[in-house]
GROMACS .gro file of C-alpha atoms in nm:
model
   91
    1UNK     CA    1   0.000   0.000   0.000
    2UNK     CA    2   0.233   0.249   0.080
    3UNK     CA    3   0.430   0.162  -0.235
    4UNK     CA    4   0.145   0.239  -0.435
    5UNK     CA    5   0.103   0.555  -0.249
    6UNK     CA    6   0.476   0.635  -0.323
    7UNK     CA    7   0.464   0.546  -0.669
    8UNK     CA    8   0.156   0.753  -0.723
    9UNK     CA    9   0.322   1.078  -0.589
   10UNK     CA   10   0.600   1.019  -0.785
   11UNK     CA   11   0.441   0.976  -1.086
   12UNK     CA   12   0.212   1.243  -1.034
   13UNK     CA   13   0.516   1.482  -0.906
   14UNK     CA   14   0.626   1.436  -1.229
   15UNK     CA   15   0.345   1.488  -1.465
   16UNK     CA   16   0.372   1.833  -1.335
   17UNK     CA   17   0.697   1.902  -1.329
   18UNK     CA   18   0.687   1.822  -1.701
   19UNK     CA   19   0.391   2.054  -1.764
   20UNK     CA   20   0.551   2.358  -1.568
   21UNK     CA   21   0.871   2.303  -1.798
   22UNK     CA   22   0.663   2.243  -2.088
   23UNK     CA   23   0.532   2.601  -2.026
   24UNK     CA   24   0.850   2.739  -1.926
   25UNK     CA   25   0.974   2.651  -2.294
   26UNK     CA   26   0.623   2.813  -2.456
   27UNK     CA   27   0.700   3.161  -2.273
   28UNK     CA   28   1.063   3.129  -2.340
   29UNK     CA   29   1.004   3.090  -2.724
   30UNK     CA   30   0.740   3.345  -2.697
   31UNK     CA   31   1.017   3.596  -2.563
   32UNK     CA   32   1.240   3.540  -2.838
   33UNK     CA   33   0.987   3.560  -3.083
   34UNK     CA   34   0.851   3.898  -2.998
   35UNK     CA   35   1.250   4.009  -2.961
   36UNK     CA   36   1.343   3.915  -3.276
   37UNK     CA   37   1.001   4.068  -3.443
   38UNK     CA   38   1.096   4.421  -3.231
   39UNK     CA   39   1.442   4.408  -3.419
   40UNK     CA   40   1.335   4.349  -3.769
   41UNK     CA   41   1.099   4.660  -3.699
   42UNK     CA   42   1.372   4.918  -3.573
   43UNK     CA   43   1.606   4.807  -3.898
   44UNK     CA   44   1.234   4.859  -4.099
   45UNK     CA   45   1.231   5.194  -3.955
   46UNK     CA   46   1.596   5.248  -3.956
   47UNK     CA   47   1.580   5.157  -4.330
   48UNK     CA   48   1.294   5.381  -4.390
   49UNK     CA   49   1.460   5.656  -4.269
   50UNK     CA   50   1.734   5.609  -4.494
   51UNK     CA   51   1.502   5.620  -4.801
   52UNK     CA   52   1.357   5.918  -4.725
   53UNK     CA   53   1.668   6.096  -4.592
   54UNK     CA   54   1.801   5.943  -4.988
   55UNK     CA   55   2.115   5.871  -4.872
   56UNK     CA   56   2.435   5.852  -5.139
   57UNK     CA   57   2.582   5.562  -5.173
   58UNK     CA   58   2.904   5.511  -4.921
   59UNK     CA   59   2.702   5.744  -4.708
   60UNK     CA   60   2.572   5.649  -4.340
   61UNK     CA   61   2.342   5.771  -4.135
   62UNK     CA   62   2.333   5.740  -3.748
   63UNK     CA   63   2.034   5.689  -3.539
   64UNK     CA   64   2.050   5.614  -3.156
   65UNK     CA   65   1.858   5.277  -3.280
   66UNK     CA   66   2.168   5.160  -3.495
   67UNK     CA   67   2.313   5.289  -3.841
   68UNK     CA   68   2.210   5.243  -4.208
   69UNK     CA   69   2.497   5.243  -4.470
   70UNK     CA   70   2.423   5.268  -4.833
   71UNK     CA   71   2.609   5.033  -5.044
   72UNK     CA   72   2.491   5.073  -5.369
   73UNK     CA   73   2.264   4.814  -5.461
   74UNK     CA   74   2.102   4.775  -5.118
   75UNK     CA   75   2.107   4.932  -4.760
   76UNK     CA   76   2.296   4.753  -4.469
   77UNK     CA   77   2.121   4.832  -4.162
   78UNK     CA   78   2.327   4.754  -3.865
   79UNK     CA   79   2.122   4.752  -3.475
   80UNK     CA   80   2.301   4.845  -3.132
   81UNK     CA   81   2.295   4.493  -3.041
   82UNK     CA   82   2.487   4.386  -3.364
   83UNK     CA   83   2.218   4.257  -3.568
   84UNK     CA   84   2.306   4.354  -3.942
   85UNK     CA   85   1.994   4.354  -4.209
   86UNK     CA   86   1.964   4.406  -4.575
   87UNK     CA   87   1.765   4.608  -4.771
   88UNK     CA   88   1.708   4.671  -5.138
   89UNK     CA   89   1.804   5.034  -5.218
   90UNK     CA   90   1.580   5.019  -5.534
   91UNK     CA   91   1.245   5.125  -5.533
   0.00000   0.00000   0.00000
């Protein structure tokens, strides 16, 4: 009897242990998800900036969310945190 008891905690200890981490993961994806989607907007907005500011190519321009370089054929935006995107400069 008390084996079953035993056996029944444990098993039961477990099951939720295994659903807490299972959320743990869900909200930890969801945080990374949301981070990444805030970056992609500041380059957007970084790299909008750029278009209407018409930069020359070789030129930068400086914003205290990152810096947008134009090289040409396309716009390297580059974030505080490192991230580096690419734009088409055509439009």
């Amino acid at each position: 009897m008390k084996a079953n008891l035993l056996l029944s905690g444990a098993l039961l200890l477990m099951l939720i242990s295994s659903l807490l981490l299972g959320q743990c993961l869900y909200y930890q994806f969801q945080i990374q998800l949301y981070r990444q989607i805030s970056y992609e907007s500041q380059a957007r907005s970084i790299y909008n900036l750029a278009r209407i500011n018409r930069l020359q190519p070789k030129e930068q321009l400086q914003t205290n969310l990152g810096r947008a370089a134009n090289q040409g054929n396309d716009y390297r935006i580059t974030l505080k945190n490192g991230w580096i995107y690419n734009y088409p400069a055509a439009d």
